[in-house]
Amino acid sequence: NAGVMQNPRHLVRRRGQEARLRCSPMKGHSHVYWYRQLPEEGLKFMVYLQKENIIDESGMPKERFSAEFPKEGPSILRIQQVVRGDSAAYFCASSREGNYGYTFGSGTRLTVV
Amino acid sequence: DQQVKQNSPSLSVQEGRISILNCDYTNSMFDYFLWYKKYPAEGPTFLISISSIKDKNEDGRFTVFLNKSAKHLSLHIVPSQPGDSAVYFCASTNTGNQFYFGTGTSLTVIP
């Protein structure tokens, strides 16, 4: 029973490129959450999705960031035209409906050079 | 706006002694609180939780205490073991849509 799978584990992008981070939730989990951890900080909520719906994106930067959770396939967090300040660890979590118990993936560490 | 605060970035404890990690929050609407444990290069792992209708929840060596009037949460680990060395995050929510995390406390248990 695989946990939350995130890939890639490490991603290096040059400034101005696009970054795509993938998250496959645990089997049976229909809720996906993305969090970002900047150096020396705690995890900050970005977006909450269910299949084909964005439920809460109050933590997403207004520009360059987007997320989706299609009917088939993993959830994608997309960052366009990356800048150095986007360098962080991006964690995805999933849960069953109505369950506060998140399960986190191991994260994707994005480095913008 | 940091709604959940962990004011101690680090804590060192001798093996076998008690570890006490503290967390303060500002939002009186929070009704569910959790502690996560995180090892380097891994995602946070759920440890223990408590709802606002309780003031204590215990699971083995781990006990979480909630003082709503003080808006204060603490995690007690007893006895502490070297394998407990990790970063501990507290988190709170009032909707379940998003959790507000503290900045973490790095616990080192000295053998």
Coordinates of N, CA, C and O in Angstrom, one line a residue, chain A residues 23-25 51 68-76:
Chain A
C23 N 2.3 14.7 -7.8 CA 1.9 14.1 -6.6 C 0.8 13.0 -6.8 O -0.3 13.4 -7.3
S24 N 1.1 11.8 -6.5 CA 0.0 10.7 -6.5 C -0.4 10.4 -5.1 O 0.4 10.0 -4.3
P25 N -1.7 10.7 -4.8 CA -2.2 10.5 -3.4 C -2.2 9.0 -3.1 O -2.1 8.1 -3.9
K51 N -10.7 15.9 -6.8 CA -10.6 15.5 -8.3 C -11.3 16.6 -9.1 O -12.5 16.9 -8.9
E68 N -3.5 21.5 -10.4 CA -4.6 20.8 -10.9 C -4.6 19.3 -10.4 O -3.5 18.8 -9.9
F69 N -5.7 18.7 -10.4 CA -5.9 17.4 -9.9 C -6.9 16.7 -10.9 O -8.1 16.7 -10.6
P70 N -6.4 16.2 -12.0 CA -7.3 15.8 -13.0 C -8.0 14.5 -12.6 O -7.6 13.8 -11.7
K71 N -9.0 14.1 -13.4 CA -9.8 12.9 -13.1 C -8.9 11.7 -13.1 O -9.1 10.8 -12.3
E72 N -8.0 11.7 -14.0 CA -7.0 10.6 -14.1 C -5.6 11.1 -13.9 O -5.3 12.2 -14.5
G73 N -4.8 10.5 -13.2 CA -3.4 10.9 -13.1 C -3.1 11.7 -11.8 O -4.0 11.9 -11.0
P74 N -1.9 12.1 -11.7 CA -1.5 12.7 -10.4 C -1.9 14.2 -10.4 O -2.3 14.8 -11.4
S75 N -1.8 14.8 -9.2 CA -1.9 16.2 -9.1 C -0.6 16.9 -9.5 O 0.5 16.3 -9.3
I76 N -0.8 18.0 -10.2 CA 0.4 18.7 -10.7 C 0.4 20.1 -10.1 O -0.6 20.8 -10.1

